[in-house]
Amino acid sequence: DIYISGVNLNQAMHGDHVVARVERERGGDRLEGRIVKILERRAQKLVGRYDIDESGLNFVVPFDKRIIMDVHIPATERANAKVGEMVVVELTSWPTTTRNPVGRITEVLGELNTSGVDVEIILHKYGIPDLHSKEALREAQRFGQSISAADRRGRTDFRNVTTVTIDGDHARDFDDAITIERQSNGNYLLGVHIADVAHYVQPGSALDREAYARGTSVYFPERAVHMFPEALATGLCSLNPKVDRLVQSCLMEIDSQGQVVNYEIHDGIINSSARMTYHEVSCILTDTESVERDRYSDLIPPIQLMHELFHILQRRRRLRGSIDFDVREAELVLDEAGLIEAITASERNVAQKIIEEFMLLANETVADHLNSNQIDTLYRVHESPDPLKVGQFKEFISTLGHTLVSRGGTRPKHFQQLVDRVKGTSEEKPIVFL
């Protein structure tokens, strides 16, 4: 990259598409230059804090610190904003050599510490649309609220098989479900069922265009901005309990060594028996006196079978040299006003590991299916680490008295062996983090 100091911006703002000329090297690999031409300006809206200076001039300080120029607001364009409030500004003219950019306030969000304002700031800052188009809403509503007879036609029926979804306590929608059975030959029959969104979202439709523009759903502690309208996101495309749902199903027959000996892929239909949480499943597996065992007594056998298969799959994956970084993420606890009350380490219990293992196996099975049938697709590939960075890492761990035992080249299993050696020690966090 090329470092551009403030005096060399030439009235450019963060996000602009520009032509830059390299002036000199700053040392190392860093170059320094100046902007000589602005090819294209960024989106014309930004979020900031409204203020008035001593002379009575109205201006907005951008929330994004990468925008270093305040925006001048004509008195007639302040939209009754009060000093200190967060606002949305539409730029009406770009900066020049003699003045800052000028804009008008189009929306007053409120005080920064007011509940919900922080979410609005993020939505506007990153251009995340909060509302769906009328066309997309109409398409979603046309599907109704339940599965039709036409939807069921030609699908494999799994509704008589015990099926559960297992997610975090605060999950708002459920896109995967699990079935498991012991076969007469002793093998396991594991089913991973994924919500069949493509059944409803046809190429080129308004829903398809909406998804393409958004790319993903965005989840906040207090709300979610879904990629699709609610009728799909938390309705037909969410595997809610006790209702029929359309799915893409991957059935895998797995032997006692964790090998997938046979698989089938189906357009399916399920009816989830229960929406369970990681905490509930973990309690069932680790606490024989838990109330969860009474509440879900009929689900204990399949959950125990999942636990049994999990250990087999995990052992096989480790023998292949896979790395398992058991890193606990930070979790924010909010009060009723939406303010941070505490920061805790999230729980990654055995139930979460079970689901991760099953999803990984389903992904591998489907990838093998696509590859063996020469179906063009996008693959997620983890490339080998940079040799220079590996060398730096080896140098760091040597100061802690550790080495990577890697005769004939460093492999993933060598990193896993190191992680196993430091597990539970004070050195685990810095080593795993790096």
Tab-separated table of C-alpha atoms in Angstrom:
chain	number	residue	atom	x	y	z
A	1	ASP	CA	0.000	0.000	0.000
A	2	ILE	CA	0.960	3.666	-0.285
A	3	TYR	CA	0.800	5.990	2.716
A	4	ILE	CA	-0.903	9.329	1.986
A	5	SER	CA	-0.467	12.092	4.579
A	6	GLY	CA	-3.194	14.663	5.179
A	7	VAL	CA	-1.449	17.399	3.195
A	8	ASN	CA	-1.179	15.084	0.183
A	9	LEU	CA	-4.855	14.051	0.024
A	10	ASN	CA	-5.663	16.659	-2.649
A	11	GLN	CA	-9.279	16.918	-1.357
A	12	ALA	CA	-9.838	13.165	-1.580
A	13	MET	CA	-11.992	11.472	1.047
A	14	HIS	CA	-11.925	7.945	2.439
A	15	GLY	CA	-13.330	5.471	-0.066
A	16	ASP	CA	-12.653	7.559	-3.168
A	17	HIS	CA	-11.153	5.836	-6.222
A	18	VAL	CA	-7.985	7.788	-6.993
A	19	VAL	CA	-4.706	7.956	-8.899
A	20	ALA	CA	-1.679	8.279	-6.607
A	21	ARG	CA	1.944	9.012	-7.401
A	22	VAL	CA	4.708	7.443	-5.325
A	23	GLU	CA	6.961	10.153	-3.903
A	24	ARG	CA	9.407	8.175	-1.803
A	25	GLU	CA	9.959	5.101	0.349
A	26	ARG	CA	9.300	5.479	4.060
A	27	GLY	CA	11.492	2.560	5.027
A	28	GLY	CA	10.912	-1.144	4.816
A	29	ASP	CA	8.214	-1.985	2.272
A	30	ARG	CA	6.098	1.129	2.921
A	31	LEU	CA	5.730	3.711	0.159
A	32	GLU	CA	4.613	7.311	0.547
A	33	GLY	CA	2.867	9.336	-2.118
A	34	ARG	CA	0.317	11.959	-3.041
A	35	ILE	CA	-3.054	11.821	-4.769
A	36	VAL	CA	-2.920	13.423	-8.202
A	37	LYS	CA	-6.435	12.693	-9.464
A	38	ILE	CA	-9.829	11.644	-8.102
A	39	LEU	CA	-11.476	9.166	-10.476
A	40	GLU	CA	-14.661	8.413	-8.560
A	41	ARG	CA	-16.207	9.673	-5.331
A	42	ARG	CA	-17.556	7.303	-2.676
A	43	ALA	CA	-21.210	7.054	-1.662
A	44	GLN	CA	-22.597	10.475	-0.840
A	45	LYS	CA	-23.886	9.718	2.664
A	46	LEU	CA	-22.105	9.496	6.008
A	47	VAL	CA	-22.919	9.381	9.720
A	48	GLY	CA	-21.607	11.854	12.263
A	49	ARG	CA	-22.177	14.020	15.330
A	50	TYR	CA	-23.873	17.385	14.844
A	51	ASP	CA	-22.255	20.449	16.459
A	52	ILE	CA	-22.092	24.263	16.290
A	53	ASP	CA	-18.848	26.202	16.675
A	54	GLU	CA	-18.335	29.489	18.541
A	55	SER	CA	-19.135	31.550	15.449
A	56	GLY	CA	-22.461	29.746	14.965
A	57	LEU	CA	-21.304	27.571	12.057
A	58	ASN	CA	-23.161	24.243	11.791
A	59	PHE	CA	-21.040	21.176	11.083
A	60	VAL	CA	-20.951	17.408	11.443
A	61	VAL	CA	-17.951	15.449	12.725
A	62	PRO	CA	-17.842	12.125	10.802
A	63	PHE	CA	-18.157	9.033	12.978
A	64	ASP	CA	-15.652	7.268	10.711
A	65	LYS	CA	-12.271	8.606	11.851
A	66	ARG	CA	-10.833	7.885	8.411
A	67	ILE	CA	-12.812	10.871	7.124
A	68	ILE	CA	-10.683	13.689	8.504
A	69	MET	CA	-12.752	16.659	7.274
A	70	ASP	CA	-15.828	17.959	9.077
A	71	VAL	CA	-18.897	18.573	6.917
A	72	HIS	CA	-20.348	22.105	6.796
A	73	ILE	CA	-24.146	22.206	7.204
A	74	PRO	CA	-26.040	25.318	6.017
A	75	ALA	CA	-28.474	26.611	8.659
A	76	THR	CA	-31.419	25.712	6.435
A	77	GLU	CA	-30.258	22.086	6.132
A	78	ARG	CA	-29.872	21.077	9.803
A	79	ALA	CA	-33.265	19.287	10.044
A	80	ASN	CA	-33.823	20.466	13.650
A	81	ALA	CA	-30.873	18.400	14.867
A	82	LYS	CA	-29.625	19.181	18.371
A	83	VAL	CA	-25.986	19.585	19.335
A	84	GLY	CA	-24.453	16.204	20.152
A	85	GLU	CA	-26.979	14.119	18.249
A	86	MET	CA	-25.898	11.546	15.690
A	87	VAL	CA	-27.172	12.329	12.204
A	88	VAL	CA	-27.072	11.087	8.621
A	89	VAL	CA	-25.615	13.593	6.160
A	90	GLU	CA	-25.985	13.670	2.395
A	91	LEU	CA	-23.063	15.492	0.782
A	92	THR	CA	-24.152	18.213	-1.628
A	93	SER	CA	-20.685	19.403	-2.635
A	94	TRP	CA	-17.194	17.961	-2.337
A	95	PRO	CA	-14.232	19.625	-0.616
A	96	THR	CA	-12.053	22.128	-2.445
A	97	THR	CA	-8.717	23.739	-1.657
A	98	THR	CA	-10.542	26.506	0.242
A	99	ARG	CA	-13.443	24.794	2.029
A	100	ASN	CA	-14.666	21.556	3.581
A	101	PRO	CA	-17.392	19.406	2.057
A	102	VAL	CA	-20.960	20.686	2.383
A	103	GLY	CA	-24.026	18.602	3.136
A	104	ARG	CA	-27.550	18.450	4.466
A	105	ILE	CA	-28.910	16.389	7.334
A	106	THR	CA	-31.396	13.814	6.065
A	107	GLU	CA	-32.029	11.885	9.281
A	108	VAL	CA	-31.572	12.506	13.003
A	109	LEU	CA	-30.629	9.276	14.795
A	110	GLY	CA	-30.456	10.618	18.358
A	111	GLU	CA	-27.949	10.698	21.207
A	112	LEU	CA	-25.105	8.205	20.893
A	113	ASN	CA	-25.917	6.472	24.193
A	114	THR	CA	-29.611	6.068	23.364
A	115	SER	CA	-30.593	2.422	22.891
A	116	GLY	CA	-30.612	1.408	19.233
A	117	VAL	CA	-28.688	4.409	17.920
A	118	ASP	CA	-25.444	2.435	17.747
A	119	VAL	CA	-27.116	-0.103	15.449
A	120	GLU	CA	-28.443	2.664	13.193
A	121	ILE	CA	-24.930	4.125	12.976
A	122	ILE	CA	-23.495	0.785	11.850
A	123	LEU	CA	-26.252	0.266	9.281
A	124	HIS	CA	-25.662	3.678	7.717
A	125	LYS	CA	-21.866	3.538	8.005
A	126	TYR	CA	-21.631	0.279	6.070
A	127	GLY	CA	-24.558	0.902	3.751
A	128	ILE	CA	-26.618	-2.017	5.070
A	129	PRO	CA	-30.219	-1.610	3.846
A	130	ASP	CA	-32.685	-2.023	6.697
A	131	LEU	CA	-35.783	-2.428	4.523
A	132	HIS	CA	-36.478	-4.881	1.723
A	133	SER	CA	-37.773	-3.835	-1.664
A	134	LYS	CA	-41.521	-3.956	-2.302
A	135	GLU	CA	-40.942	-6.506	-5.064
A	136	ALA	CA	-39.006	-8.823	-2.716
A	137	LEU	CA	-41.678	-8.497	-0.035
A	138	ARG	CA	-44.402	-9.368	-2.537
A	139	GLU	CA	-42.496	-12.431	-3.754
A	140	ALA	CA	-41.969	-13.666	-0.185
A	141	GLN	CA	-45.623	-13.145	0.744
A	142	ARG	CA	-46.806	-15.156	-2.258
A	143	PHE	CA	-45.328	-18.325	-0.719
A	144	GLY	CA	-47.689	-18.105	2.246
A	145	GLN	CA	-46.830	-19.376	5.721
A	146	SER	CA	-46.863	-23.143	5.236
A	147	ILE	CA	-45.646	-25.833	2.853
A	148	SER	CA	-48.026	-26.598	0.002
A	149	ALA	CA	-48.803	-29.990	-1.539
A	150	ALA	CA	-46.927	-28.911	-4.663
A	151	ASP	CA	-43.862	-28.123	-2.520
A	152	ARG	CA	-43.874	-31.662	-1.079
A	153	ARG	CA	-44.108	-33.375	-4.446
A	154	GLY	CA	-41.012	-35.399	-5.386
A	155	ARG	CA	-39.283	-34.927	-2.027
A	156	THR	CA	-37.949	-37.568	0.349
A	157	ASP	CA	-40.055	-37.505	3.505
A	158	PHE	CA	-38.050	-37.460	6.762
A	159	ARG	CA	-40.929	-36.282	8.938
A	160	ASN	CA	-41.196	-39.629	10.729
A	161	VAL	CA	-37.526	-39.451	11.780
A	162	THR	CA	-36.593	-37.736	15.054
A	163	THR	CA	-35.020	-34.436	14.013
A	164	VAL	CA	-33.560	-31.630	16.139
A	165	THR	CA	-31.980	-28.243	15.632
A	166	ILE	CA	-29.147	-27.368	18.019
A	167	ASP	CA	-28.021	-23.733	18.117
A	168	GLY	CA	-26.888	-20.987	20.469
A	169	ASP	CA	-29.228	-19.612	23.128
A	170	HIS	CA	-29.773	-16.393	21.192
A	171	ALA	CA	-30.152	-17.828	17.679
A	172	ARG	CA	-32.976	-16.104	15.800
A	173	ASP	CA	-33.329	-18.518	12.893
A	174	PHE	CA	-32.377	-22.129	12.346
A	175	ASP	CA	-30.940	-23.312	9.044
A	176	ASP	CA	-29.630	-26.790	9.902
A	177	ALA	CA	-31.057	-29.860	11.614
A	178	ILE	CA	-29.728	-33.285	12.563
A	179	THR	CA	-31.055	-36.847	12.400
A	180	ILE	CA	-29.126	-39.907	13.556
A	181	GLU	CA	-29.834	-43.637	13.732
A	182	ARG	CA	-27.908	-46.835	14.459
A	183	GLN	CA	-28.162	-49.255	11.544
A	184	SER	CA	-28.499	-53.020	11.815
A	185	ASN	CA	-24.863	-53.469	10.687
A	186	GLY	CA	-23.640	-51.251	13.543
A	187	ASN	CA	-22.917	-48.226	11.370
A	188	TYR	CA	-24.315	-44.764	12.017
A	189	LEU	CA	-26.748	-43.041	9.651
A	190	LEU	CA	-26.210	-39.308	10.099
A	191	GLY	CA	-28.474	-36.830	8.352
A	192	VAL	CA	-27.590	-33.152	7.992
A	193	HIS	CA	-30.555	-31.166	6.717
A	194	ILE	CA	-30.101	-27.599	5.462
A	195	ALA	CA	-32.990	-25.215	4.786
A	196	ASP	CA	-33.736	-25.287	1.045
A	197	VAL	CA	-33.624	-21.545	0.383
A	198	ALA	CA	-33.052	-22.074	-3.351
A	199	HIS	CA	-36.532	-23.595	-3.650
A	200	TYR	CA	-37.971	-20.143	-2.998
A	201	VAL	CA	-35.272	-17.873	-4.409
A	202	GLN	CA	-35.103	-18.332	-8.164
A	203	PRO	CA	-32.243	-16.864	-10.257
A	204	GLY	CA	-33.000	-13.329	-11.384
A	205	SER	CA	-35.968	-12.880	-9.044
A	206	ALA	CA	-36.394	-9.851	-6.779
A	207	LEU	CA	-35.384	-12.035	-3.823
A	208	ASP	CA	-32.269	-13.153	-5.687
A	209	ARG	CA	-31.313	-9.560	-6.472
A	210	GLU	CA	-31.927	-8.580	-2.860
A	211	ALA	CA	-29.638	-11.362	-1.617
A	212	TYR	CA	-26.957	-10.452	-4.160
A	213	ALA	CA	-26.975	-6.824	-3.007
A	214	ARG	CA	-26.801	-7.720	0.698
A	215	GLY	CA	-24.519	-10.752	0.632
A	216	THR	CA	-25.365	-11.840	4.180
A	217	SER	CA	-27.628	-11.369	7.158
A	218	VAL	CA	-26.314	-9.084	9.898
A	219	TYR	CA	-26.987	-9.938	13.542
A	220	PHE	CA	-26.947	-7.437	16.396
A	221	PRO	CA	-27.579	-8.171	20.093
A	222	GLU	CA	-31.061	-6.637	19.937
A	223	ARG	CA	-32.116	-7.248	16.340
A	224	ALA	CA	-31.239	-8.857	13.029
A	225	VAL	CA	-31.138	-7.414	9.524
A	226	HIS	CA	-31.934	-10.429	7.384
A	227	MET	CA	-30.835	-11.027	3.821
A	228	PHE	CA	-34.407	-12.055	3.007
A	229	PRO	CA	-37.782	-10.744	4.229
A	230	GLU	CA	-39.014	-12.074	7.576
A	231	ALA	CA	-41.559	-14.366	5.889
A	232	LEU	CA	-38.620	-16.423	4.607
A	233	ALA	CA	-35.782	-15.640	7.032
A	234	THR	CA	-37.623	-16.599	10.224
A	235	GLY	CA	-40.497	-18.425	8.533
A	236	LEU	CA	-40.347	-20.861	5.634
A	237	CYS	CA	-36.522	-20.944	5.495
A	238	SER	CA	-36.085	-21.389	9.249
A	239	LEU	CA	-36.312	-24.964	10.542
A	240	ASN	CA	-38.672	-24.087	13.369
A	241	PRO	CA	-39.998	-26.941	15.532
A	242	LYS	CA	-43.285	-28.747	14.891
A	243	VAL	CA	-43.774	-27.413	11.347
A	244	ASP	CA	-42.973	-28.911	7.943
A	245	ARG	CA	-39.932	-27.422	6.226
A	246	LEU	CA	-38.177	-28.041	2.902
A	247	VAL	CA	-34.523	-29.042	3.118
A	248	GLN	CA	-31.485	-30.228	1.223
A	249	SER	CA	-30.476	-33.434	2.986
A	250	CYS	CA	-27.128	-35.202	3.106
A	251	LEU	CA	-27.395	-38.729	4.541
A	252	MET	CA	-24.091	-40.341	5.467
A	253	GLU	CA	-23.480	-43.928	6.536
A	254	ILE	CA	-20.425	-43.921	8.804
A	255	ASP	CA	-18.548	-46.944	10.110
A	256	SER	CA	-16.883	-47.417	13.512
A	257	GLN	CA	-13.666	-45.829	12.206
A	258	GLY	CA	-15.397	-42.626	11.131
A	259	GLN	CA	-15.262	-43.439	7.434
A	260	VAL	CA	-18.196	-42.406	5.233
A	261	VAL	CA	-18.932	-45.683	3.444
A	262	ASN	CA	-22.023	-44.455	1.613
A	263	TYR	CA	-23.982	-41.249	1.179
A	264	GLU	CA	-27.127	-39.894	-0.466
A	265	ILE	CA	-28.232	-36.341	-1.240
A	266	HIS	CA	-31.961	-35.594	-1.313
A	267	ASP	CA	-34.509	-32.863	-1.798
A	268	GLY	CA	-36.207	-33.505	1.520
A	269	ILE	CA	-38.918	-32.428	3.913
A	270	ILE	CA	-38.601	-32.532	7.717
A	271	ASN	CA	-40.605	-31.647	10.807
A	272	SER	CA	-38.221	-30.747	13.617
A	273	SER	CA	-39.018	-32.436	16.921
A	274	ALA	CA	-37.388	-29.732	19.044
A	275	ARG	CA	-35.353	-26.542	18.984
A	276	MET	CA	-32.511	-27.253	21.413
A	277	THR	CA	-29.625	-25.097	22.576
A	278	TYR	CA	-25.960	-25.955	23.014
A	279	HIS	CA	-26.388	-25.459	26.749
A	280	GLU	CA	-29.315	-27.881	26.979
A	281	VAL	CA	-27.558	-30.613	25.006
A	282	SER	CA	-24.368	-30.138	27.012
A	283	CYS	CA	-26.316	-30.487	30.271
A	284	ILE	CA	-27.918	-33.716	29.046
A	285	LEU	CA	-24.488	-35.164	28.241
A	286	THR	CA	-22.584	-33.957	31.310
A	287	ASP	CA	-25.129	-33.761	34.160
A	288	THR	CA	-27.216	-36.840	34.937
A	289	GLU	CA	-29.362	-34.809	37.365
A	290	SER	CA	-30.123	-31.932	34.988
A	291	VAL	CA	-33.714	-30.779	34.418
A	292	GLU	CA	-32.967	-30.943	30.693
A	293	ARG	CA	-32.855	-34.743	30.893
A	294	ASP	CA	-36.454	-34.736	32.141
A	295	ARG	CA	-37.600	-32.148	29.605
A	296	TYR	CA	-36.055	-33.980	26.644
A	297	SER	CA	-36.163	-37.561	27.916
A	298	ASP	CA	-37.279	-38.943	24.539
A	299	LEU	CA	-34.326	-37.249	22.815
A	300	ILE	CA	-31.612	-38.593	25.121
A	301	PRO	CA	-30.871	-41.736	23.010
A	302	PRO	CA	-30.197	-39.839	19.739
A	303	ILE	CA	-28.195	-37.187	21.606
A	304	GLN	CA	-26.023	-39.876	23.190
A	305	LEU	CA	-25.581	-41.432	19.752
A	306	MET	CA	-24.465	-38.041	18.399
A	307	HIS	CA	-21.940	-37.790	21.228
A	308	GLU	CA	-20.617	-41.269	20.468
A	309	LEU	CA	-20.207	-40.515	16.756
A	310	PHE	CA	-18.619	-37.146	17.504
A	311	HIS	CA	-15.708	-38.768	19.342
A	312	ILE	CA	-15.148	-41.191	16.461
A	313	LEU	CA	-15.135	-38.396	13.862
A	314	GLN	CA	-12.935	-36.146	15.969
A	315	ARG	CA	-10.383	-38.921	16.481
A	316	ARG	CA	-10.291	-39.684	12.749
A	317	ARG	CA	-9.902	-36.008	11.842
A	318	ARG	CA	-7.035	-35.591	14.282
A	319	LEU	CA	-5.272	-38.621	12.854
A	320	ARG	CA	-5.478	-36.882	9.467
A	321	GLY	CA	-3.563	-33.958	10.969
A	322	SER	CA	-6.379	-31.456	11.416
A	323	ILE	CA	-5.897	-28.480	13.739
A	324	ASP	CA	-8.515	-27.658	16.377
A	325	PHE	CA	-8.063	-24.189	17.874
A	326	ASP	CA	-10.311	-24.203	20.930
A	327	VAL	CA	-10.447	-20.419	21.308
A	328	ARG	CA	-13.151	-18.863	23.478
A	329	GLU	CA	-14.560	-15.686	21.980
A	330	ALA	CA	-15.629	-12.600	23.907
A	331	GLU	CA	-19.353	-12.255	24.534
A	332	LEU	CA	-20.992	-8.936	25.421
A	333	VAL	CA	-23.713	-8.915	28.073
A	334	LEU	CA	-26.100	-5.979	27.601
A	335	ASP	CA	-28.454	-4.378	30.113
A	336	GLU	CA	-32.056	-3.344	29.414
A	337	ALA	CA	-30.875	-0.050	27.902
A	338	GLY	CA	-28.637	-1.893	25.448
A	339	LEU	CA	-25.418	-0.808	27.178
A	340	ILE	CA	-22.555	-3.209	27.885
A	341	GLU	CA	-22.918	-4.638	31.374
A	342	ALA	CA	-20.157	-7.236	31.228
A	343	ILE	CA	-17.739	-8.972	28.885
A	344	THR	CA	-17.465	-12.706	29.359
A	345	ALA	CA	-15.789	-15.611	27.587
A	346	SER	CA	-18.306	-17.477	25.448
A	347	GLU	CA	-18.888	-21.139	26.169
A	348	ARG	CA	-17.723	-23.595	23.510
A	349	ASN	CA	-19.077	-26.779	24.978
A	350	VAL	CA	-19.321	-30.330	23.718
A	351	ALA	CA	-22.672	-29.703	21.992
A	352	GLN	CA	-21.205	-26.947	19.840
A	353	LYS	CA	-18.279	-29.188	18.952
A	354	ILE	CA	-20.688	-31.966	17.941
A	355	ILE	CA	-22.519	-29.702	15.499
A	356	GLU	CA	-19.243	-28.314	14.122
A	357	GLU	CA	-17.983	-31.856	13.508
A	358	PHE	CA	-21.185	-32.933	11.748
A	359	MET	CA	-21.308	-29.833	9.555
A	360	LEU	CA	-17.660	-30.291	8.599
A	361	LEU	CA	-18.317	-33.892	7.573
A	362	ALA	CA	-21.361	-32.870	5.509
A	363	ASN	CA	-19.312	-30.173	3.777
A	364	GLU	CA	-16.557	-32.654	2.935
A	365	THR	CA	-19.063	-35.206	1.653
A	366	VAL	CA	-20.837	-32.703	-0.594
A	367	ALA	CA	-17.494	-31.350	-1.853
A	368	ASP	CA	-16.379	-34.885	-2.742
A	369	HIS	CA	-19.707	-35.431	-4.513
A	370	LEU	CA	-19.317	-32.261	-6.587
A	371	ASN	CA	-15.712	-33.066	-7.423
A	372	SER	CA	-16.309	-36.704	-8.374
A	373	ASN	CA	-19.218	-35.681	-10.613
A	374	GLN	CA	-17.146	-32.881	-12.182
A	375	ILE	CA	-19.663	-30.216	-11.157
A	376	ASP	CA	-18.186	-26.732	-11.328
A	377	THR	CA	-18.295	-25.008	-7.949
A	378	LEU	CA	-16.356	-22.738	-5.617
A	379	TYR	CA	-14.129	-24.481	-3.076
A	380	ARG	CA	-12.865	-23.102	0.196
A	381	VAL	CA	-9.138	-23.826	0.261
A	382	HIS	CA	-6.764	-23.238	3.161
A	383	GLU	CA	-3.369	-22.564	1.616
A	384	SER	CA	-0.103	-23.469	3.312
A	385	PRO	CA	1.152	-20.808	5.741
A	386	ASP	CA	3.770	-18.288	4.651
A	387	PRO	CA	7.232	-19.860	5.314
A	388	LEU	CA	8.485	-16.501	6.627
A	389	LYS	CA	5.654	-16.311	9.165
A	390	VAL	CA	6.217	-19.939	10.164
A	391	GLY	CA	9.859	-19.084	10.798
A	392	GLN	CA	8.875	-16.106	12.944
A	393	PHE	CA	6.422	-18.295	14.851
A	394	LYS	CA	9.095	-20.925	15.506
A	395	GLU	CA	11.398	-18.200	16.797
A	396	PHE	CA	8.678	-16.932	19.149
A	397	ILE	CA	7.799	-20.326	20.641
A	398	SER	CA	11.494	-21.107	21.102
A	399	THR	CA	11.626	-18.254	23.645
A	400	LEU	CA	8.989	-20.191	25.601
A	401	GLY	CA	10.948	-23.422	25.379
A	402	HIS	CA	8.900	-25.063	22.616
A	403	THR	CA	9.669	-26.360	19.143
A	404	LEU	CA	7.686	-27.583	16.157
A	405	VAL	CA	8.694	-31.192	15.627
A	406	SER	CA	8.576	-31.208	11.832
A	407	ARG	CA	10.934	-33.561	10.099
A	408	GLY	CA	10.439	-33.315	6.350
A	409	GLY	CA	8.381	-30.126	6.435
A	410	THR	CA	5.833	-28.533	8.737
A	411	ARG	CA	2.377	-30.091	8.585
A	412	PRO	CA	-0.919	-29.167	10.311
A	413	LYS	CA	-0.480	-32.095	12.703
A	414	HIS	CA	2.725	-30.529	14.040
A	415	PHE	CA	0.816	-27.391	15.024
A	416	GLN	CA	-1.886	-29.545	16.648
A	417	GLN	CA	0.743	-31.422	18.648
A	418	LEU	CA	2.062	-28.092	19.920
A	419	VAL	CA	-1.453	-26.919	20.826
A	420	ASP	CA	-2.020	-30.171	22.740
A	421	ARG	CA	1.257	-29.710	24.649
A	422	VAL	CA	0.417	-26.193	25.857
A	423	LYS	CA	-3.295	-26.795	26.518
A	424	GLY	CA	-4.281	-25.516	29.950
A	425	THR	CA	-1.031	-23.602	30.487
A	426	SER	CA	-0.401	-19.857	30.608
A	427	GLU	CA	1.273	-20.150	27.196
A	428	GLU	CA	-1.814	-21.546	25.450
A	429	LYS	CA	-3.511	-18.230	24.643
A	430	PRO	CA	-0.576	-16.412	22.986
A	431	ILE	CA	0.505	-19.507	21.038
A	432	VAL	CA	-2.993	-20.367	19.782
A	433	PHE	CA	-3.687	-16.709	18.967
A	434	LEU	CA	-0.569	-16.475	16.777
